[in-house]
Amino acid sequence: MRVSRRSSVDPFIVMDVMEAARRAEAAGRHIIHMEVGQPGTGAPRAATEALTRAMADGPLGYTVALGLPALRARIARLYGDWYNVDLNPDRVVITPGSSGGFLLAFTALFDTGDRVGIGAPGYPSYRQILSALDLTPVDLQTAPENRLQPVAADIAGLDLAGLMVASPANPTGTMLDRAAMQALTEAAAAQNAAFISDEIYHGIEYEAKAVSALEITDEAYVINSFSKYFSMTGWRVGWMVVPDDHVRVIERIAQNMFICAPHASQIAALAAMDETAELDANLRVYRENRALMLAGLPAAGFTRIAPPDGAFYVYADVTDLTGDSRAFAAEILEKAGVAVTPGLDFDPVRGHGTLRFSYARSTEDIAEGLERLKIFMQGR
Ligand SMILES: Cc1ncc(COP(=O)(O)O)c(C=O)c1O
């Protein structure tokens, strides 16, 4: 049967690495997972307890398309707590993960062929979702001196319909400070480009608090999720904050595309939001893991790294070690039993010389993984 041209998107390479790791495990090997970008922990206990109660109380049918009002109100309160921003809950839309948010945002904001700027390296699915919607991703090759984040000058004259940023970013963990975020919002507005800020790693910060685009302007789409800080990847629930006059547009698309985000996950997410003590304990693990990585990777021979401001990744320049990050990642999996992600996922141009290491799992796993990497590199 025929297939569309726009459906020919690239695979998400990290998923392929996960599959290779799974095969190795099925064959009896013990693999340390430094490839996956997901917490090793589950949803907060209160979240699953709230869901158990709700399931006993009655059926979990559809919710309204924009999401449970109590959850929207609780998220609005988070903006007061985290950023001192007074947010109208009507502007909060509950989505099936931030991935569902991207679909809604790109559909609401752009027409076929529109050009949307994305940082390279960056989260791979931005590019693939844009392509699948017949939009044109425009890679912004970011500079090491800008800590691999786009700056206003990078978009000058590009005639963009949209600009997508992420802070803290995947794969680098670097953040945009207030001045950098402000400059980017202004540069986007100057060419009438919609500004989209992926804030999925907010809450996982090590030195300074991440800045939300909403602290700077209401003329932005802010996309977030329960997947990372709230440790709920598989629940597929996230949110988006949109300008007042976009709420109805999004509502109509959401009604038709998804009907609603999973009801069960919305109930769990609401309860998760009050579990600060448990979530902070997860954060302490990431902080400890980050310190181990920043010492252990250079000791193993991965010397070209920069300390991440947030998230749970270290992005390493390995051009001194390989010209083929995919083959190198396969070799590390095979010989060291450590799964890592080749940079090609994040940067089609320069990613053959980079690897991403995730430290989202337990501290014992991270320590063991670093030991294995050291022994592997000594034998190379
Ligand atoms: C930067 C970034 N945005 C979005 C996502 C997608 O997250 P989800 O759809 O689980 O909310 C990820 C997942 O790793 C990510 O790293």
Short mmCIF file of C-alpha atoms and ligand atoms in Angstrom, two decimals:
data_model
loop_
_atom_site.label_atom_id
_atom_site.label_comp_id
_atom_site.label_asym_id
_atom_site.label_seq_id
_atom_site.Cartn_x
_atom_site.Cartn_y
_atom_site.Cartn_z
CA MET A 1 0.00 0.00 0.00
CA ARG A 2 1.18 3.57 -0.59
CA VAL A 3 2.85 5.61 2.16
CA SER A 4 3.18 9.36 2.38
CA ARG A 5 6.44 11.16 1.73
CA ARG A 6 6.17 13.02 5.02
CA SER A 7 5.98 9.79 7.00
CA SER A 8 9.56 8.88 6.13
CA VAL A 9 11.06 10.27 9.34
CA ASP A 10 14.31 9.04 10.86
CA PRO A 11 14.21 6.50 13.67
CA PHE A 12 14.82 7.72 17.20
CA ILE A 13 18.28 6.14 17.50
CA VAL A 14 18.14 5.91 21.29
CA MET A 15 15.16 3.58 20.88
CA ASP A 16 17.31 1.39 18.64
CA VAL A 17 20.05 1.41 21.30
CA MET A 18 17.46 0.41 23.91
CA GLU A 19 16.43 -2.47 21.69
CA ALA A 20 20.05 -3.61 21.26
CA ALA A 21 20.47 -3.43 25.05
CA ARG A 22 17.29 -5.44 25.52
CA ARG A 23 18.56 -8.15 23.15
CA ALA A 24 21.85 -8.31 25.08
CA GLU A 25 19.90 -8.68 28.33
CA ALA A 26 17.71 -11.39 26.80
CA ALA A 27 20.93 -13.21 25.92
CA GLY A 28 21.87 -13.14 29.61
CA ARG A 29 24.15 -10.07 29.82
CA HIS A 30 23.94 -7.41 32.50
CA ILE A 31 23.69 -3.97 30.93
CA ILE A 32 24.03 -0.58 32.61
CA HIS A 33 21.57 1.84 31.07
CA MET A 34 23.10 5.23 30.38
CA GLU A 35 21.07 5.63 27.18
CA VAL A 36 17.53 6.20 28.39
CA GLY A 37 16.33 9.62 29.35
CA GLN A 38 13.98 8.51 32.02
CA PRO A 39 14.08 8.35 35.80
CA GLY A 40 14.80 4.96 37.34
CA THR A 41 12.14 5.78 39.93
CA GLY A 42 8.39 5.34 39.51
CA ALA A 43 5.55 7.78 40.07
CA PRO A 44 5.34 9.20 43.60
CA ARG A 45 3.53 6.84 45.96
CA ALA A 46 0.70 9.32 46.57
CA ALA A 47 0.01 9.35 42.83
CA THR A 48 -0.63 5.63 42.60
CA GLU A 49 -2.63 5.70 45.84
CA ALA A 50 -4.87 8.48 44.51
CA LEU A 51 -5.44 6.47 41.36
CA THR A 52 -6.29 3.31 43.31
CA ARG A 53 -8.96 5.28 45.20
CA ALA A 54 -10.34 6.82 42.00
CA MET A 55 -10.58 3.40 40.33
CA ALA A 56 -12.59 2.08 43.28
CA ASP A 57 -14.86 5.14 43.16
CA GLY A 58 -16.10 4.78 39.62
CA PRO A 59 -15.32 4.56 35.91
CA LEU A 60 -12.58 6.71 34.47
CA GLY A 61 -14.22 8.08 31.37
CA TYR A 62 -13.14 10.89 29.09
CA THR A 63 -12.32 14.20 30.73
CA VAL A 64 -12.98 17.50 28.98
CA ALA A 65 -10.40 18.11 26.25
CA LEU A 66 -8.43 20.77 28.12
CA GLY A 67 -8.06 18.49 31.13
CA LEU A 68 -9.33 18.14 34.71
CA PRO A 69 -10.03 21.64 36.08
CA ALA A 70 -8.41 20.78 39.43
CA LEU A 71 -5.19 19.75 37.68
CA ARG A 72 -5.16 22.89 35.52
CA ALA A 73 -5.62 25.02 38.64
CA ARG A 74 -2.85 23.15 40.50
CA ILE A 75 -0.44 23.65 37.59
CA ALA A 76 -1.28 27.38 37.52
CA ARG A 77 -0.36 27.47 41.22
CA LEU A 78 3.00 25.86 40.41
CA TYR A 79 3.87 28.92 38.29
CA GLY A 80 3.29 31.08 41.35
CA ASP A 81 5.44 28.79 43.52
CA TRP A 82 8.30 28.27 41.08
CA TYR A 83 8.49 31.55 39.16
CA ASN A 84 6.29 34.03 40.99
CA VAL A 85 4.10 34.21 37.89
CA ASP A 86 0.37 34.74 38.36
CA LEU A 87 -1.13 32.38 35.80
CA ASN A 88 -4.78 32.05 34.83
CA PRO A 89 -5.63 28.29 34.95
CA ASP A 90 -7.72 28.79 31.79
CA ARG A 91 -4.45 29.04 29.86
CA VAL A 92 -3.26 25.61 31.01
CA VAL A 93 -3.95 22.66 28.69
CA ILE A 94 -3.35 19.06 29.81
CA THR A 95 -1.70 17.02 27.06
CA PRO A 96 -0.74 13.38 26.43
CA GLY A 97 2.89 14.04 27.45
CA SER A 98 4.86 16.94 26.09
CA SER A 99 4.99 14.92 22.86
CA GLY A 100 1.22 15.45 22.55
CA GLY A 101 1.87 19.12 23.29
CA PHE A 102 4.24 19.39 20.33
CA LEU A 103 1.59 18.01 17.98
CA LEU A 104 -0.99 20.46 19.28
CA ALA A 105 1.40 23.41 19.22
CA PHE A 106 2.81 22.77 15.75
CA THR A 107 -0.67 22.18 14.34
CA ALA A 108 -2.09 25.32 15.94
CA LEU A 109 0.78 27.59 14.98
CA PHE A 110 2.08 26.57 11.58
CA ASP A 111 1.00 25.92 8.00
CA THR A 112 2.48 23.46 5.50
CA GLY A 113 6.07 24.33 4.65
CA ASP A 114 6.53 26.84 7.48
CA ARG A 115 10.09 27.07 8.76
CA VAL A 116 10.71 26.35 12.44
CA GLY A 117 14.11 26.91 14.05
CA ILE A 118 15.43 24.25 16.42
CA GLY A 119 18.79 24.09 18.17
CA ALA A 120 21.31 21.47 17.11
CA PRO A 121 22.12 19.50 19.12
CA GLY A 122 18.56 19.14 20.33
CA TYR A 123 15.80 16.70 21.17
CA PRO A 124 15.43 14.65 17.96
CA SER A 125 11.67 14.38 17.87
CA TYR A 126 11.20 18.12 17.26
CA ARG A 127 12.70 17.64 13.82
CA GLN A 128 10.83 14.42 13.06
CA ILE A 129 7.42 15.67 14.24
CA LEU A 130 7.83 18.88 12.24
CA SER A 131 8.70 16.84 9.13
CA ALA A 132 5.78 14.47 9.66
CA LEU A 133 3.48 17.51 9.73
CA ASP A 134 4.97 18.80 6.44
CA LEU A 135 6.75 21.63 8.22
CA THR A 136 10.39 22.55 7.65
CA PRO A 137 12.78 22.12 10.59
CA VAL A 138 15.67 24.59 10.37
CA ASP A 139 18.69 23.39 12.36
CA LEU A 140 20.49 26.14 14.22
CA GLN A 141 24.09 24.96 14.63
CA THR A 142 24.82 26.16 18.13
CA ALA A 143 28.29 27.16 19.35
CA PRO A 144 30.32 25.69 22.23
CA GLU A 145 30.92 29.24 23.53
CA ASN A 146 27.12 29.59 23.83
CA ARG A 147 27.06 26.25 25.67
CA LEU A 148 25.33 24.71 22.65
CA GLN A 149 22.22 26.88 23.05
CA PRO A 150 20.89 29.06 20.21
CA VAL A 151 21.41 32.81 20.53
CA ALA A 152 19.46 35.63 18.92
CA ALA A 153 22.08 36.16 16.18
CA ASP A 154 21.61 32.56 15.01
CA ILE A 155 18.11 33.27 13.71
CA ALA A 156 18.82 36.62 12.03
CA GLY A 157 17.37 36.71 8.51
CA LEU A 158 16.10 33.12 8.62
CA ASP A 159 12.46 34.04 7.98
CA LEU A 160 11.18 31.63 10.61
CA ALA A 161 7.53 31.03 11.46
CA GLY A 162 8.56 29.55 14.77
CA LEU A 163 11.46 29.15 17.17
CA MET A 164 11.69 26.23 19.55
CA VAL A 165 14.03 26.32 22.55
CA ALA A 166 14.67 23.94 25.44
CA SER A 167 16.19 24.91 28.79
CA PRO A 168 17.57 22.82 30.42
CA ALA A 169 18.20 21.15 27.09
CA ASN A 170 18.48 17.57 26.01
CA PRO A 171 21.23 16.37 25.29
CA THR A 172 23.45 19.04 26.89
CA GLY A 173 21.65 19.93 30.13
CA THR A 174 22.59 23.58 29.53
CA MET A 175 20.16 26.42 30.30
CA LEU A 176 19.24 29.81 28.92
CA ASP A 177 19.56 32.53 31.53
CA ARG A 178 17.01 35.33 31.69
CA ALA A 179 18.91 37.65 29.34
CA ALA A 180 19.45 34.90 26.75
CA MET A 181 15.80 33.81 26.91
CA GLN A 182 14.63 37.41 26.62
CA ALA A 183 16.89 38.08 23.62
CA LEU A 184 15.54 34.99 21.87
CA THR A 185 11.89 35.91 22.51
CA GLU A 186 12.57 39.38 21.10
CA ALA A 187 14.45 38.06 18.07
CA ALA A 188 11.58 35.66 17.35
CA ALA A 189 8.94 38.39 17.76
CA ALA A 190 10.93 40.66 15.41
CA GLN A 191 10.42 38.16 12.57
CA ASN A 192 6.88 37.33 13.66
CA ALA A 193 7.93 33.83 14.67
CA ALA A 194 5.96 31.97 17.36
CA PHE A 195 8.10 31.23 20.42
CA ILE A 196 7.88 27.74 21.90
CA SER A 197 9.73 26.88 25.10
CA ASP A 198 10.20 23.23 26.07
CA GLU A 199 10.52 23.32 29.87
CA ILE A 200 10.27 19.59 30.49
CA TYR A 201 13.42 19.49 32.66
CA HIS A 202 12.36 22.30 34.98
CA GLY A 203 12.69 21.22 38.59
CA ILE A 204 15.86 19.24 37.77
CA GLU A 205 18.41 22.03 38.20
CA TYR A 206 21.74 21.99 40.04
CA GLU A 207 23.11 25.52 40.30
CA ALA A 208 20.46 28.12 39.42
CA LYS A 209 16.69 27.90 38.91
CA ALA A 210 15.60 27.55 35.30
CA VAL A 211 13.86 30.59 33.78
CA SER A 212 10.41 30.07 32.29
CA ALA A 213 9.51 31.94 29.10
CA LEU A 214 6.36 32.95 30.99
CA GLU A 215 8.49 35.11 33.29
CA ILE A 216 9.31 37.17 30.23
CA THR A 217 6.27 37.13 27.98
CA ASP A 218 2.71 35.83 27.68
CA GLU A 219 3.21 35.57 23.92
CA ALA A 220 4.74 32.10 24.00
CA TYR A 221 3.79 28.45 24.13
CA VAL A 222 5.33 26.78 27.17
CA ILE A 223 5.43 23.00 27.07
CA ASN A 224 6.06 20.83 30.11
CA SER A 225 5.44 17.30 31.30
CA PHE A 226 5.09 14.98 34.25
CA SER A 227 7.70 12.68 32.72
CA LYS A 228 10.92 13.98 34.25
CA TYR A 229 10.82 15.91 37.56
CA PHE A 230 7.57 14.14 38.49
CA SER A 231 9.03 10.78 37.41
CA MET A 232 5.99 9.67 35.38
CA THR A 233 7.23 8.89 31.85
CA GLY A 234 4.91 6.01 31.07
CA TRP A 235 1.80 7.81 32.25
CA ARG A 236 1.85 10.04 29.19
CA VAL A 237 0.67 13.25 30.74
CA GLY A 238 2.02 16.76 30.35
CA TRP A 239 0.82 20.30 29.90
CA MET A 240 1.07 23.40 27.83
CA VAL A 241 0.49 27.06 28.67
CA VAL A 242 -0.73 29.11 25.72
CA PRO A 243 -1.75 32.73 25.20
CA ASP A 244 -5.37 33.53 26.14
CA ASP A 245 -6.55 33.82 22.58
CA HIS A 246 -5.09 30.41 21.65
CA VAL A 247 -6.96 28.34 24.22
CA ARG A 248 -10.03 27.77 22.07
CA VAL A 249 -7.89 26.94 19.02
CA ILE A 250 -6.01 24.30 21.01
CA GLU A 251 -9.21 23.00 22.57
CA ARG A 252 -10.74 22.30 19.17
CA ILE A 253 -7.63 20.48 17.91
CA ALA A 254 -7.28 18.51 21.16
CA GLN A 255 -10.93 17.44 21.08
CA ASN A 256 -10.37 15.95 17.66
CA MET A 257 -6.83 14.61 17.94
CA PHE A 258 -6.88 13.05 21.42
CA ILE A 259 -10.26 13.76 23.05
CA CYS A 260 -8.28 14.13 26.27
CA ALA A 261 -5.10 13.09 28.06
CA PRO A 262 -5.54 9.76 29.93
CA HIS A 263 -7.94 10.35 32.80
CA ALA A 264 -6.12 7.96 35.14
CA SER A 265 -2.84 9.77 34.53
CA GLN A 266 -4.41 13.15 35.21
CA ILE A 267 -5.61 11.95 38.61
CA ALA A 268 -2.19 10.56 39.44
CA ALA A 269 -0.46 13.72 38.21
CA LEU A 270 -2.56 15.93 40.47
CA ALA A 271 -1.57 13.91 43.52
CA ALA A 272 2.09 13.81 42.42
CA MET A 273 2.32 17.58 42.51
CA ASP A 274 2.20 17.69 46.31
CA GLU A 275 4.88 15.03 46.80
CA THR A 276 7.77 17.45 47.09
CA ALA A 277 9.69 15.39 49.66
CA GLU A 278 9.76 12.28 47.47
CA LEU A 279 10.58 14.29 44.34
CA ASP A 280 13.37 16.13 46.13
CA ALA A 281 14.82 12.78 47.19
CA ASN A 282 14.98 11.83 43.49
CA LEU A 283 16.73 15.11 42.85
CA ARG A 284 19.37 14.34 45.46
CA VAL A 285 20.13 11.11 43.60
CA TYR A 286 20.57 12.99 40.30
CA ARG A 287 22.84 15.48 42.04
CA GLU A 288 25.01 12.71 43.44
CA ASN A 289 25.07 10.94 40.09
CA ARG A 290 26.04 14.17 38.34
CA ALA A 291 29.03 14.58 40.67
CA LEU A 292 30.09 10.97 39.98
CA MET A 293 29.80 11.56 36.22
CA LEU A 294 31.75 14.80 36.27
CA ALA A 295 34.61 13.02 38.05
CA GLY A 296 34.27 9.57 36.49
CA LEU A 297 33.92 10.40 32.80
CA PRO A 298 37.19 12.38 32.57
CA ALA A 299 38.91 9.70 34.67
CA ALA A 300 37.75 7.12 32.11
CA GLY A 301 39.05 9.24 29.21
CA PHE A 302 35.98 11.23 28.18
CA THR A 303 37.59 14.56 28.91
CA ARG A 304 35.64 16.94 26.66
CA ILE A 305 32.54 17.50 28.70
CA ALA A 306 30.82 20.55 30.21
CA PRO A 307 28.97 20.49 33.54
CA PRO A 308 25.21 20.37 32.90
CA ASP A 309 23.02 23.02 34.60
CA GLY A 310 20.03 20.71 34.72
CA ALA A 311 18.35 17.55 33.36
CA PHE A 312 20.29 14.28 33.74
CA TYR A 313 22.65 14.11 30.78
CA VAL A 314 26.29 14.70 29.99
CA TYR A 315 27.02 15.40 26.33
CA ALA A 316 30.60 14.48 25.46
CA ASP A 317 32.70 15.51 22.49
CA VAL A 318 34.43 12.27 21.48
CA THR A 319 36.06 13.45 18.25
CA ASP A 320 39.43 12.56 19.81
CA LEU A 321 38.21 8.96 20.19
CA THR A 322 36.06 8.24 17.12
CA GLY A 323 34.62 9.62 13.90
CA ASP A 324 31.61 7.33 14.11
CA SER A 325 29.58 7.73 17.30
CA ARG A 326 27.11 5.04 16.29
CA ALA A 327 29.82 2.40 15.87
CA PHE A 328 31.50 3.63 19.07
CA ALA A 329 28.24 3.33 21.05
CA ALA A 330 27.77 -0.19 19.66
CA GLU A 331 31.34 -1.07 20.71
CA ILE A 332 30.77 0.31 24.22
CA LEU A 333 27.57 -1.74 24.52
CA GLU A 334 29.27 -4.86 23.25
CA LYS A 335 32.53 -4.65 25.20
CA ALA A 336 31.65 -2.66 28.32
CA GLY A 337 27.99 -3.63 28.72
CA VAL A 338 27.04 0.04 29.00
CA ALA A 339 24.33 1.46 26.74
CA VAL A 340 24.97 5.07 25.65
CA THR A 341 23.39 7.22 22.95
CA PRO A 342 25.26 8.32 19.82
CA GLY A 343 25.09 12.07 19.21
CA LEU A 344 23.67 11.58 15.71
CA ASP A 345 20.24 11.44 17.33
CA PHE A 346 20.63 15.05 18.39
CA ASP A 347 22.76 16.61 15.70
CA PRO A 348 22.81 15.11 12.20
CA VAL A 349 25.84 17.23 11.24
CA ARG A 350 28.22 17.06 14.22
CA GLY A 351 26.72 14.15 16.14
CA HIS A 352 29.09 11.59 14.62
CA GLY A 353 31.62 12.97 17.11
CA THR A 354 29.50 13.07 20.27
CA LEU A 355 27.88 10.75 22.81
CA ARG A 356 25.16 11.39 25.38
CA PHE A 357 25.44 9.75 28.79
CA SER A 358 22.29 9.71 30.94
CA TYR A 359 22.62 9.55 34.72
CA ALA A 360 18.94 9.20 35.56
CA ARG A 361 19.27 5.74 37.10
CA SER A 362 20.37 4.63 40.57
CA THR A 363 23.69 5.79 41.99
CA GLU A 364 24.93 2.16 42.19
CA ASP A 365 24.24 1.77 38.46
CA ILE A 366 26.06 4.99 37.65
CA ALA A 367 29.09 4.00 39.73
CA GLU A 368 29.19 0.56 38.10
CA GLY A 369 28.75 2.06 34.62
CA LEU A 370 31.64 4.48 35.15
CA GLU A 371 33.86 1.64 36.38
CA ARG A 372 33.02 -0.40 33.29
CA LEU A 373 33.71 2.57 31.02
CA LYS A 374 37.09 3.08 32.66
CA ILE A 375 38.12 -0.54 32.16
CA PHE A 376 36.85 -0.47 28.57
CA MET A 377 38.82 2.67 27.76
CA GLN A 378 42.00 1.26 29.37
CA GLY A 379 41.75 -1.77 27.09
CA ARG A 380 41.22 0.29 23.94
C1 LIG B 1 13.60 17.84 25.69
C2 LIG B 1 12.49 16.84 25.69
N1 LIG B 1 11.26 17.22 25.36
C3 LIG B 1 10.24 16.33 25.32
C4 LIG B 1 10.41 14.99 25.62
C5 LIG B 1 9.23 14.05 25.55
O1 LIG B 1 8.71 13.81 26.78
P1 LIG B 1 7.22 13.32 27.12
O2 LIG B 1 6.47 13.17 25.85
O3 LIG B 1 7.40 12.06 27.88
O4 LIG B 1 6.64 14.41 27.97
C6 LIG B 1 11.69 14.56 26.01
C7 LIG B 1 11.92 13.14 26.33
O5 LIG B 1 13.00 12.70 26.59
C8 LIG B 1 12.75 15.50 26.03
O6 LIG B 1 14.00 15.14 26.36
#
